């Protein structure tokens, strides 16, 4: 039986695991990344790649804005196939109530140094002529961007490997026993610490973790360069994303660098199969057409689904698990692409003892008292 | 051909005829290059049957239309530039006891037999006209006898035929979703018979994306829809009985067919011939007949293309027989390396597949009750098999199992022919060495071989390179990567074909 030793094993080669690998390797640790599949085969392959700041709680704001700043700093180095584009985001207001929400958001962001701008109906129509007439206005968040997550994750791993990290792909972790970790083919890793970046699967090794898969549908179109220029999200999205109703949809459109339009978003609890459901697709597309009727004529070439790892308070689990040497980096729900970089910095601080740029307290797994490894 | 009509191509008026596909018309006017790929390379029609999406243009303001699947109409505006979006047409429905998807011989036979039992039957196909691949109408010519007989029965039994209508997938139990020029459609069905046929398999080699390189059946289809090949020097290359049929066809359309290059070695062909003489004399007679029709055209077994040259369009193809290598100047190359069943729809509906073909019982029923599959879908076997299975399914789907069983004896022979075909025309390993690092494998996203070969499975390659994620959704590169790397490409989700987003909304009925 072969035993591989390392300072830290990262379970999961999604964007969160990849970002952690880079941060820990940069901190001088000997890192091994283990994934049962390939690189970015989980939620990272399915998600939208909108790098966005959210303000539903101070803690969410802190992590998302910090992470966005890290992405902006990295943007120059990102490879071409990561398709980084600074599109900005438009939060769309369909009536006066939503416009009031947009103004409130503006005040909140401005007070915290995030560049935003309120657009009236006319300015909105000029910014995005394909939106339906009659929308009340929008809040533009200037420095937001869009990436292609699978290639961004691969690049983060490449960066880690340049610092000596190793990769073990295609074999899931099947057993954990103290400092020993065994993968499917029998290889054993002896590691100082373990970081669980296993997304929605985290509860398989930690039964009782408060994580629920939340399904989402997506549709992508053929290439229509210039059809939309900003990431477009209806303000009603906030209700859809943060409510914990079993099922909701919201208009969310992302222009890809290729000229393709990527359309979301739906949210469903309690559906565990990954089939595309005609009924949900129908609701989601109908919602989009209500905002952008001209989308109806765009050629849709593919649909798919993905699962977000949702927690009861919509904040991720980052930090020590209840068991010694084990750290969690999961529960990012619909924001893990954005928050992967901030998460990685927090994880590195936990493991090295250095102090973090933002307080790590709100994300500590200990806020939910459960979870022990088994296997 | 039909009536004279005038269309405009990039604003210039061009005279053509009804029954002529837009792709044929544009090639006729401007040569084989009609658009640019995502990396800016010139491209033209390739598969000729709505599979590869290489011939997309803007038609009457609607972007990304497959021009090989749409016939010219008077006043049509054809452009290469993005324009506005499609107008949204209201939804309508199709309803029948038996719905048959695919109007090739298999589907036609199934529809006829079901309709003769007195049921309401609808036959749906995505082409502008029925006939499938082999009975695709040669504009201006009457259909072959056998086809004419079946078409007459189709007519007599009042089967509702919906052409230019593509099935996109399931919209819930008993309902499919479709689209077409008539807008989105809900298709309500009792029994369902799938006869989706096959497409060609392509093996990437240097220059295969040049305009003027076509699928073999693809070029045949384009010529049938009005593309003139008179006097063109054409090389036909690849594998399978289709090559000879295409060569004979092109020859009869006054092309200057320079060579038919079959990759299978002569010895295997001879053994194939010998077994046909014993078991299926009609087939060997057919082959000899074809050979007779192209007498004077060199036929070389154990010979395959190494690459094509040309700047903006093909000017020559380099071939080898393993010993000698030579270059043949030409205006077009028609190539195909066997057929692969169009399994997207059965896969989507949950039918079990065995080695790439749909699994059926002795009554052609798939593993999904009430859903039948016939023809190429259940294994590549040609016209006779398609007709036979179509009849069985037509009867079985109308509760005439006993009648369907009368065909069992004949039916048992067909798998043997299918296996014989597969063994004879299995692709030689040298064909895996043709692609160079810069040879494109995915024609939609322009992904080269050298990039793909670094990956160990399809999903990784797809995620990192976009291979197979363009409009054809891996219909062309899927079978190619399966041959090159052994990666299995499985697709079959709603929508099976690209469709306007508006069509994904449930038809309100
Ligand atoms: C529809 C949708 C839209 C989204 N849109 C956005 C967006 O616009 N912006 C944004 O920031 N976020 C978005 N997200 C969220 C984002 O995609 C996820 O939060 C993020 O990808 C999570 O990354 P991860 O690395 O934690 O998980 P994953 O990418 O799921 O990675 C987990 C990995 O762990 C591996 N694994 C699991 N179990 C084991 C085991 N036992 N042994 C070894 N390996 C194992 C898996 O194979 C997998 O590769 C979206 C998500 C969805 C579903
Ligand atoms: C390109 C090509 C050329 C061929 N030429 C010859 C030849 O010259 N001589 C010969 O002996 N054999 C030829 N064959 C073999 C021939 O296809 C078969 O012998 C015979 O046509 C099989 O009949 P079928 O009914 O199974 O399928 P097909 O004839 O292939 O018919 C299937 C039909 O279903 C349609 N369809 C598929 N999916 C959908 C959908 N989702 N919605 C709507 N419609 C759909 C297709 O467009 C097609 O029209 C050729 C095959 C191909 C692929």
mmCIF file of N, CA, C and O in Angstrom, chain A residues 37-42 45 81 83 130 148 150-151 154 219 221-225 227 258 260 263 276 278-279 281-282 285-286 289 293-305, chain B residues 38 53 56 62-64 82 85-88 170-172 177 444-445 459-460 462-466 468-471 473 490-491 493-495 497-506:
data_model
loop_
_atom_site.group_PDB
_atom_site.id
_atom_site.type_symbol
_atom_site.label_atom_id
_atom_site.label_comp_id
_atom_site.label_asym_id
_atom_site.label_seq_id
_atom_site.Cartn_x
_atom_site.Cartn_y
_atom_site.Cartn_z
ATOM 1 N N UNK A 37 -13.637 13.044 -9.546
ATOM 2 C CA UNK A 37 -13.806 13.185 -10.988
ATOM 3 C C UNK A 37 -12.611 13.946 -11.547
ATOM 4 O O UNK A 37 -11.498 13.698 -11.165
ATOM 5 N N UNK A 38 -12.904 14.878 -12.457
ATOM 6 C CA UNK A 38 -11.806 15.658 -13.011
ATOM 7 C C UNK A 38 -11.771 17.026 -12.363
ATOM 8 O O UNK A 38 -12.297 17.218 -11.266
ATOM 9 N N UNK A 39 -11.163 17.971 -13.049
ATOM 10 C CA UNK A 39 -11.131 19.345 -12.553
ATOM 11 C C UNK A 39 -12.487 19.984 -12.824
ATOM 12 O O UNK A 39 -13.027 19.874 -13.922
ATOM 13 N N UNK A 40 -13.028 20.632 -11.810
ATOM 14 C CA UNK A 40 -14.252 21.416 -11.970
ATOM 15 C C UNK A 40 -15.411 20.612 -12.563
ATOM 16 O O UNK A 40 -16.120 21.086 -13.431
ATOM 17 N N UNK A 41 -15.593 19.399 -12.085
ATOM 18 C CA UNK A 41 -16.674 18.580 -12.618
ATOM 19 C C UNK A 41 -17.991 18.735 -11.876
ATOM 20 O O UNK A 41 -19.008 18.215 -12.312
ATOM 21 N N UNK A 42 -18.000 19.452 -10.769
ATOM 22 C CA UNK A 42 -19.221 19.587 -9.971
ATOM 23 C C UNK A 42 -19.981 20.861 -10.305
ATOM 24 O O UNK A 42 -20.168 21.193 -11.483
ATOM 25 N N UNK A 45 -18.781 23.366 -12.925
ATOM 26 C CA UNK A 45 -19.019 23.162 -14.354
ATOM 27 C C UNK A 45 -20.383 23.697 -14.761
ATOM 28 O O UNK A 45 -20.640 23.890 -15.940
ATOM 29 N N UNK A 81 -8.679 31.766 -21.887
ATOM 30 C CA UNK A 81 -9.865 30.897 -21.871
ATOM 31 C C UNK A 81 -10.681 31.024 -20.580
ATOM 32 O O UNK A 81 -11.765 30.452 -20.484
ATOM 33 N N UNK A 83 -11.976 33.717 -19.967
ATOM 34 C CA UNK A 83 -13.013 34.601 -20.528
ATOM 35 C C UNK A 83 -13.480 35.675 -19.552
ATOM 36 O O UNK A 83 -14.677 35.939 -19.422
ATOM 37 N N UNK A 130 -32.425 46.065 -25.733
ATOM 38 C CA UNK A 130 -33.294 44.910 -25.946
ATOM 39 C C UNK A 130 -34.223 44.602 -24.774
ATOM 40 O O UNK A 130 -35.059 43.701 -24.863
ATOM 41 N N UNK A 148 -15.391 32.332 -17.069
ATOM 42 C CA UNK A 148 -15.762 30.955 -17.403
ATOM 43 C C UNK A 148 -15.146 30.068 -16.322
ATOM 44 O O UNK A 148 -13.927 29.825 -16.312
ATOM 45 N N UNK A 150 -14.856 26.795 -15.265
ATOM 46 C CA UNK A 150 -13.990 25.608 -15.359
ATOM 47 C C UNK A 150 -12.541 25.954 -15.726
ATOM 48 O O UNK A 150 -11.609 25.363 -15.176
ATOM 49 N N UNK A 151 -12.356 26.915 -16.617
ATOM 50 C CA UNK A 151 -10.985 27.258 -17.002
ATOM 51 C C UNK A 151 -10.308 28.097 -15.922
ATOM 52 O O UNK A 151 -9.099 27.992 -15.711
ATOM 53 N N UNK A 154 -9.104 25.560 -13.457
ATOM 54 C CA UNK A 154 -7.910 24.867 -13.947
ATOM 55 C C UNK A 154 -6.673 25.752 -13.778
ATOM 56 O O UNK A 154 -5.621 25.309 -13.338
ATOM 57 N N UNK A 219 -29.859 27.866 -19.576
ATOM 58 C CA UNK A 219 -29.976 27.708 -21.038
ATOM 59 C C UNK A 219 -28.928 28.600 -21.684
ATOM 60 O O UNK A 219 -28.755 29.747 -21.257
ATOM 61 N N UNK A 221 -27.492 30.253 -25.473
ATOM 62 C CA UNK A 221 -27.896 30.477 -26.864
ATOM 63 C C UNK A 221 -26.680 30.434 -27.786
ATOM 64 O O UNK A 221 -25.541 30.400 -27.338
ATOM 65 N N UNK A 222 -26.959 30.465 -29.048
ATOM 66 C CA UNK A 222 -25.939 30.672 -30.060
ATOM 67 C C UNK A 222 -25.333 32.080 -29.865
ATOM 68 O O UNK A 222 -25.682 32.767 -28.915
ATOM 69 N N UNK A 223 -24.469 32.486 -30.772
ATOM 70 C CA UNK A 223 -23.751 33.758 -30.594
ATOM 71 C C UNK A 223 -24.518 34.959 -31.145
ATOM 72 O O UNK A 223 -24.886 34.950 -32.317
ATOM 73 N N UNK A 224 -24.752 35.931 -30.298
ATOM 74 C CA UNK A 224 -25.421 37.177 -30.694
ATOM 75 C C UNK A 224 -24.657 38.348 -30.084
ATOM 76 O O UNK A 224 -25.140 38.961 -29.130
ATOM 77 N N UNK A 225 -23.444 38.610 -30.592
ATOM 78 C CA UNK A 225 -22.618 39.634 -29.941
ATOM 79 C C UNK A 225 -23.378 40.958 -29.814
ATOM 80 O O UNK A 225 -24.017 41.388 -30.767
ATOM 81 N N UNK A 227 -26.014 41.629 -28.047
ATOM 82 C CA UNK A 227 -27.452 41.563 -27.737
ATOM 83 C C UNK A 227 -27.716 42.122 -26.331
ATOM 84 O O UNK A 227 -28.681 42.834 -26.102
ATOM 85 N N UNK A 258 -18.105 35.132 -25.759
ATOM 86 C CA UNK A 258 -18.307 34.568 -27.091
ATOM 87 C C UNK A 258 -19.470 35.212 -27.835
ATOM 88 O O UNK A 258 -19.685 34.922 -29.007
ATOM 89 N N UNK A 260 -22.482 34.640 -26.712
ATOM 90 C CA UNK A 260 -23.614 33.804 -26.304
ATOM 91 C C UNK A 260 -24.318 34.432 -25.114
ATOM 92 O O UNK A 260 -23.702 35.157 -24.328
ATOM 93 N N UNK A 263 -28.663 32.059 -19.779
ATOM 94 C CA UNK A 263 -29.873 32.455 -19.081
ATOM 95 C C UNK A 263 -30.138 31.590 -17.855
ATOM 96 O O UNK A 263 -30.148 30.377 -17.942
ATOM 97 N N UNK A 276 -33.141 17.979 -16.854
ATOM 98 C CA UNK A 276 -33.756 19.259 -17.184
ATOM 99 C C UNK A 276 -35.267 19.058 -17.143
ATOM 100 O O UNK A 276 -35.794 18.162 -17.783
ATOM 101 N N UNK A 278 -38.874 20.249 -18.109
ATOM 102 C CA UNK A 278 -39.542 21.164 -19.032
ATOM 103 C C UNK A 278 -40.357 22.235 -18.295
ATOM 104 O O UNK A 278 -40.381 23.387 -18.700
ATOM 105 N N UNK A 279 -40.970 21.837 -17.215
ATOM 106 C CA UNK A 279 -41.832 22.778 -16.490
ATOM 107 C C UNK A 279 -41.017 23.945 -15.914
ATOM 108 O O UNK A 279 -41.417 25.101 -16.007
ATOM 109 N N UNK A 281 -38.012 24.907 -16.923
ATOM 110 C CA UNK A 281 -37.438 25.624 -18.053
ATOM 111 C C UNK A 281 -38.456 26.631 -18.579
ATOM 112 O O UNK A 281 -38.156 27.792 -18.842
ATOM 113 N N UNK A 282 -39.667 26.139 -18.699
ATOM 114 C CA UNK A 282 -40.781 26.952 -19.155
ATOM 115 C C UNK A 282 -40.958 28.190 -18.276
ATOM 116 O O UNK A 282 -41.004 29.322 -18.755
ATOM 117 N N UNK A 285 -37.833 30.575 -18.683
ATOM 118 C CA UNK A 285 -37.769 31.297 -19.955
ATOM 119 C C UNK A 285 -38.899 32.325 -20.025
ATOM 120 O O UNK A 285 -38.700 33.454 -20.465
ATOM 121 N N UNK A 286 -40.079 31.929 -19.551
ATOM 122 C CA UNK A 286 -41.211 32.861 -19.584
ATOM 123 C C UNK A 286 -40.877 34.116 -18.771
ATOM 124 O O UNK A 286 -41.173 35.245 -19.178
ATOM 125 N N UNK A 289 -38.554 36.270 -20.786
ATOM 126 C CA UNK A 289 -39.207 36.952 -21.909
ATOM 127 C C UNK A 289 -40.030 38.139 -21.433
ATOM 128 O O UNK A 289 -40.227 39.107 -22.171
ATOM 129 N N UNK A 293 -38.388 40.597 -24.284
ATOM 130 C CA UNK A 293 -39.191 39.821 -25.235
ATOM 131 C C UNK A 293 -38.375 39.346 -26.437
ATOM 132 O O UNK A 293 -38.644 38.274 -26.977
ATOM 133 N N UNK A 294 -37.392 40.109 -26.845
ATOM 134 C CA UNK A 294 -36.651 39.727 -28.058
ATOM 135 C C UNK A 294 -35.810 38.478 -27.869
ATOM 136 O O UNK A 294 -35.333 37.891 -28.834
ATOM 137 N N UNK A 295 -35.610 38.088 -26.628
ATOM 138 C CA UNK A 295 -34.907 36.818 -26.390
ATOM 139 C C UNK A 295 -35.621 35.660 -27.070
ATOM 140 O O UNK A 295 -35.015 34.664 -27.433
ATOM 141 N N UNK A 296 -36.929 35.806 -27.258
ATOM 142 C CA UNK A 296 -37.749 34.709 -27.808
ATOM 143 C C UNK A 296 -37.193 34.197 -29.127
ATOM 144 O O UNK A 296 -37.317 33.025 -29.447
ATOM 145 N N UNK A 297 -36.572 35.082 -29.907
ATOM 146 C CA UNK A 297 -36.092 34.667 -31.219
ATOM 147 C C UNK A 297 -34.665 34.152 -31.224
ATOM 148 O O UNK A 297 -34.163 33.702 -32.250
ATOM 149 N N UNK A 298 -33.987 34.180 -30.084
ATOM 150 C CA UNK A 298 -32.602 33.703 -30.049
ATOM 151 C C UNK A 298 -32.567 32.179 -30.011
ATOM 152 O O UNK A 298 -33.358 31.555 -29.317
ATOM 153 N N UNK A 299 -31.616 31.637 -30.727
ATOM 154 C CA UNK A 299 -31.539 30.183 -30.825
ATOM 155 C C UNK A 299 -30.877 29.599 -29.578
ATOM 156 O O UNK A 299 -29.725 29.892 -29.269
ATOM 157 N N UNK A 300 -31.625 28.772 -28.864
ATOM 158 C CA UNK A 300 -31.107 28.119 -27.656
ATOM 159 C C UNK A 300 -30.408 26.838 -28.077
ATOM 160 O O UNK A 300 -31.004 26.014 -28.762
ATOM 161 N N UNK A 301 -29.145 26.663 -27.695
ATOM 162 C CA UNK A 301 -28.473 25.454 -28.160
ATOM 163 C C UNK A 301 -28.321 24.388 -27.089
ATOM 164 O O UNK A 301 -28.146 23.229 -27.410
ATOM 165 N N UNK A 302 -28.394 24.746 -25.828
ATOM 166 C CA UNK A 302 -28.225 23.709 -24.819
ATOM 167 C C UNK A 302 -28.832 24.131 -23.494
ATOM 168 O O UNK A 302 -28.840 25.311 -23.152
ATOM 169 N N UNK A 303 -29.305 23.137 -22.752
ATOM 170 C CA UNK A 303 -29.819 23.389 -21.408
ATOM 171 C C UNK A 303 -29.100 22.449 -20.438
ATOM 172 O O UNK A 303 -28.625 21.394 -20.856
ATOM 173 N N UNK A 304 -28.983 22.826 -19.192
ATOM 174 C CA UNK A 304 -28.426 21.906 -18.205
ATOM 175 C C UNK A 304 -28.842 22.347 -16.809
ATOM 176 O O UNK A 304 -29.532 23.355 -16.655
ATOM 177 N N UNK A 305 -28.444 21.574 -15.833
ATOM 178 C CA UNK A 305 -28.780 21.921 -14.456
ATOM 179 C C UNK A 305 -27.535 21.806 -13.585
ATOM 180 O O UNK A 305 -26.535 21.210 -13.983
ATOM 181 N N UNK B 38 -15.965 30.461 -35.961
ATOM 182 C CA UNK B 38 -15.746 31.327 -34.791
ATOM 183 C C UNK B 38 -14.336 31.887 -34.757
ATOM 184 O O UNK B 38 -14.090 32.923 -34.160
ATOM 185 N N UNK B 53 -24.546 22.206 -38.988
ATOM 186 C CA UNK B 53 -24.749 23.636 -38.752
ATOM 187 C C UNK B 53 -23.710 24.532 -39.421
ATOM 188 O O UNK B 53 -23.570 25.694 -39.074
ATOM 189 N N UNK B 56 -25.133 27.763 -41.743
ATOM 190 C CA UNK B 56 -26.067 28.722 -41.164
ATOM 191 C C UNK B 56 -25.932 30.112 -41.770
ATOM 192 O O UNK B 56 -24.830 30.611 -41.954
ATOM 193 N N UNK B 62 -33.877 36.213 -39.715
ATOM 194 C CA UNK B 62 -33.692 35.269 -38.614
ATOM 195 C C UNK B 62 -32.298 34.666 -38.679
ATOM 196 O O UNK B 62 -31.911 34.078 -39.689
ATOM 197 N N UNK B 63 -31.580 34.823 -37.581
ATOM 198 C CA UNK B 63 -30.195 34.363 -37.552
ATOM 199 C C UNK B 63 -30.082 32.848 -37.493
ATOM 200 O O UNK B 63 -31.007 32.172 -37.041
ATOM 201 N N UNK B 64 -28.911 32.358 -37.869
ATOM 202 C CA UNK B 64 -28.525 30.967 -37.614
ATOM 203 C C UNK B 64 -29.481 29.937 -38.211
ATOM 204 O O UNK B 64 -29.803 28.947 -37.579
ATOM 205 N N UNK B 82 -25.291 39.132 -38.922
ATOM 206 C CA UNK B 82 -26.334 39.119 -37.913
ATOM 207 C C UNK B 82 -27.369 40.204 -38.189
ATOM 208 O O UNK B 82 -27.027 41.291 -38.625
ATOM 209 N N UNK B 85 -34.004 39.528 -34.725
ATOM 210 C CA UNK B 85 -34.384 38.198 -34.276
ATOM 211 C C UNK B 85 -35.657 37.700 -34.933
ATOM 212 O O UNK B 85 -36.365 38.445 -35.584
ATOM 213 N N UNK B 86 -35.905 36.432 -34.684
ATOM 214 C CA UNK B 86 -37.070 35.793 -35.295
ATOM 215 C C UNK B 86 -38.356 36.411 -34.777
ATOM 216 O O UNK B 86 -38.474 36.720 -33.603
ATOM 217 N N UNK B 87 -39.325 36.548 -35.654
ATOM 218 C CA UNK B 87 -40.637 36.923 -35.167
ATOM 219 C C UNK B 87 -41.199 35.739 -34.386
ATOM 220 O O UNK B 87 -40.845 34.597 -34.654
ATOM 221 N N UNK B 88 -42.027 36.037 -33.436
ATOM 222 C CA UNK B 88 -42.560 34.943 -32.624
ATOM 223 C C UNK B 88 -43.935 34.546 -33.156
ATOM 224 O O UNK B 88 -44.819 35.374 -33.290
ATOM 225 N N UNK B 170 -39.248 16.067 -24.996
ATOM 226 C CA UNK B 170 -40.469 15.796 -24.258
ATOM 227 C C UNK B 170 -40.979 17.062 -23.579
ATOM 228 O O UNK B 170 -40.206 17.893 -23.122
ATOM 229 N N UNK B 171 -42.311 17.173 -23.542
ATOM 230 C CA UNK B 171 -42.908 18.281 -22.803
ATOM 231 C C UNK B 171 -43.801 17.716 -21.705
ATOM 232 O O UNK B 171 -44.743 18.349 -21.292
ATOM 233 N N UNK B 172 -43.491 16.510 -21.256
ATOM 234 C CA UNK B 172 -44.307 15.865 -20.241
ATOM 235 C C UNK B 172 -44.881 14.591 -20.833
ATOM 236 O O UNK B 172 -44.739 14.341 -22.025
ATOM 237 N N UNK B 177 -42.455 18.315 -27.794
ATOM 238 C CA UNK B 177 -42.421 19.695 -28.228
ATOM 239 C C UNK B 177 -41.721 19.738 -29.579
ATOM 240 O O UNK B 177 -40.749 19.032 -29.784
ATOM 241 N N UNK B 444 -17.611 23.520 -34.801
ATOM 242 C CA UNK B 444 -18.406 24.640 -34.296
ATOM 243 C C UNK B 444 -17.541 25.604 -33.489
ATOM 244 O O UNK B 444 -17.642 26.808 -33.619
ATOM 245 N N UNK B 445 -16.704 25.041 -32.622
ATOM 246 C CA UNK B 445 -15.920 25.890 -31.724
ATOM 247 C C UNK B 445 -14.461 25.956 -32.143
ATOM 248 O O UNK B 445 -13.628 26.523 -31.432
ATOM 249 N N UNK B 459 -15.775 14.611 -20.973
ATOM 250 C CA UNK B 459 -16.326 15.688 -20.165
ATOM 251 C C UNK B 459 -15.261 16.730 -19.819
ATOM 252 O O UNK B 459 -15.490 17.931 -19.926
ATOM 253 N N UNK B 460 -14.076 16.249 -19.438
ATOM 254 C CA UNK B 460 -12.990 17.188 -19.142
ATOM 255 C C UNK B 460 -12.658 18.014 -20.371
ATOM 256 O O UNK B 460 -12.482 19.228 -20.296
ATOM 257 N N UNK B 462 -14.469 18.672 -22.920
ATOM 258 C CA UNK B 462 -15.573 19.577 -23.256
ATOM 259 C C UNK B 462 -15.546 20.811 -22.349
ATOM 260 O O UNK B 462 -15.631 21.941 -22.814
ATOM 261 N N UNK B 463 -15.390 20.575 -21.054
ATOM 262 C CA UNK B 463 -15.418 21.696 -20.115
ATOM 263 C C UNK B 463 -14.274 22.662 -20.349
ATOM 264 O O UNK B 463 -14.417 23.863 -20.215
ATOM 265 N N UNK B 464 -13.108 22.117 -20.674
ATOM 266 C CA UNK B 464 -11.934 22.982 -20.785
ATOM 267 C C UNK B 464 -11.763 23.591 -22.171
ATOM 268 O O UNK B 464 -11.118 24.619 -22.317
ATOM 269 N N UNK B 465 -12.296 22.937 -23.211
ATOM 270 C CA UNK B 465 -12.016 23.427 -24.571
ATOM 271 C C UNK B 465 -13.252 23.871 -25.333
ATOM 272 O O UNK B 465 -13.127 24.403 -26.415
ATOM 273 N N UNK B 466 -14.451 23.593 -24.823
ATOM 274 C CA UNK B 466 -15.709 23.855 -25.504
ATOM 275 C C UNK B 466 -15.969 22.889 -26.649
ATOM 276 O O UNK B 466 -16.902 23.097 -27.429
ATOM 277 N N UNK B 468 -17.579 20.331 -28.771
ATOM 278 C CA UNK B 468 -18.909 19.728 -28.715
ATOM 279 C C UNK B 468 -19.983 20.607 -28.113
ATOM 280 O O UNK B 468 -21.106 20.170 -27.939
ATOM 281 N N UNK B 469 -19.640 21.856 -27.794
ATOM 282 C CA UNK B 469 -20.638 22.705 -27.134
ATOM 283 C C UNK B 469 -21.252 23.732 -28.081
ATOM 284 O O UNK B 469 -21.983 24.604 -27.640
ATOM 285 N N UNK B 470 -20.933 23.647 -29.364
ATOM 286 C CA UNK B 470 -21.502 24.594 -30.323
ATOM 287 C C UNK B 470 -22.886 24.160 -30.768
ATOM 288 O O UNK B 470 -23.476 23.248 -30.191
ATOM 289 N N UNK B 471 -23.381 24.805 -31.803
ATOM 290 C CA UNK B 471 -24.753 24.523 -32.229
ATOM 291 C C UNK B 471 -25.007 23.076 -32.648
ATOM 292 O O UNK B 471 -26.125 22.592 -32.505
ATOM 293 N N UNK B 473 -23.851 20.544 -31.203
ATOM 294 C CA UNK B 473 -23.905 19.776 -29.953
ATOM 295 C C UNK B 473 -23.235 18.409 -30.072
ATOM 296 O O UNK B 473 -23.734 17.413 -29.557
ATOM 297 N N UNK B 490 -22.500 11.239 -25.201
ATOM 298 C CA UNK B 490 -23.924 10.959 -25.094
ATOM 299 C C UNK B 490 -24.668 12.272 -24.972
ATOM 300 O O UNK B 490 -24.417 13.035 -24.048
ATOM 301 N N UNK B 491 -25.563 12.510 -25.912
ATOM 302 C CA UNK B 491 -26.342 13.722 -25.744
ATOM 303 C C UNK B 491 -27.790 13.371 -26.020
ATOM 304 O O UNK B 491 -28.095 12.404 -26.693
ATOM 305 N N UNK B 493 -30.614 15.966 -24.654
ATOM 306 C CA UNK B 493 -31.471 16.756 -23.773
ATOM 307 C C UNK B 493 -32.243 17.808 -24.544
ATOM 308 O O UNK B 493 -31.902 18.157 -25.650
ATOM 309 N N UNK B 494 -33.302 18.226 -23.914
ATOM 310 C CA UNK B 494 -34.139 19.269 -24.468
ATOM 311 C C UNK B 494 -33.295 20.540 -24.577
ATOM 312 O O UNK B 494 -32.667 20.892 -23.592
ATOM 313 N N UNK B 495 -33.262 21.262 -25.678
ATOM 314 C CA UNK B 495 -33.807 20.885 -26.977
ATOM 315 C C UNK B 495 -32.819 20.024 -27.770
ATOM 316 O O UNK B 495 -31.633 20.319 -27.786
ATOM 317 N N UNK B 497 -32.533 19.747 -30.941
ATOM 318 C CA UNK B 497 -31.954 20.647 -31.935
ATOM 319 C C UNK B 497 -32.066 22.064 -31.391
ATOM 320 O O UNK B 497 -33.002 22.368 -30.663
ATOM 321 N N UNK B 498 -31.095 22.930 -31.762
ATOM 322 C CA UNK B 498 -31.269 24.322 -31.357
ATOM 323 C C UNK B 498 -32.633 24.841 -31.799
ATOM 324 O O UNK B 498 -33.110 24.494 -32.872
ATOM 325 N N UNK B 499 -33.217 25.658 -30.959
ATOM 326 C CA UNK B 499 -34.523 26.215 -31.295
ATOM 327 C C UNK B 499 -34.641 27.587 -30.664
ATOM 328 O O UNK B 499 -33.930 27.888 -29.710
ATOM 329 N N UNK B 500 -35.536 28.401 -31.192
ATOM 330 C CA UNK B 500 -35.728 29.725 -30.605
ATOM 331 C C UNK B 500 -36.153 29.568 -29.147
ATOM 332 O O UNK B 500 -36.971 28.705 -28.829
ATOM 333 N N UNK B 501 -35.575 30.416 -28.288
ATOM 334 C CA UNK B 501 -35.907 30.348 -26.855
ATOM 335 C C UNK B 501 -37.413 30.366 -26.620
ATOM 336 O O UNK B 501 -37.920 29.666 -25.738
ATOM 337 N N UNK B 502 -38.101 31.162 -27.412
ATOM 338 C CA UNK B 502 -39.550 31.275 -27.252
ATOM 339 C C UNK B 502 -40.256 29.937 -27.403
ATOM 340 O O UNK B 502 -41.339 29.742 -26.864
ATOM 341 N N UNK B 503 -39.627 29.015 -28.146
ATOM 342 C CA UNK B 503 -40.254 27.707 -28.347
ATOM 343 C C UNK B 503 -40.125 26.815 -27.114
ATOM 344 O O UNK B 503 -40.709 25.734 -27.069
ATOM 345 N N UNK B 504 -39.331 27.233 -26.152
ATOM 346 C CA UNK B 504 -39.181 26.411 -24.950
ATOM 347 C C UNK B 504 -40.311 26.675 -23.957
ATOM 348 O O UNK B 504 -40.422 26.014 -22.941
ATOM 349 N N UNK B 505 -41.101 27.667 -24.266
ATOM 350 C CA UNK B 505 -42.243 27.931 -23.397
ATOM 351 C C UNK B 505 -43.356 26.994 -23.797
ATOM 352 O O UNK B 505 -43.628 26.810 -24.974
ATOM 353 N N UNK B 506 -43.971 26.419 -22.806
ATOM 354 C CA UNK B 506 -45.016 25.441 -23.068
ATOM 355 C C UNK B 506 -46.094 26.017 -23.977
ATOM 356 O O UNK B 506 -46.571 27.118 -23.775
#
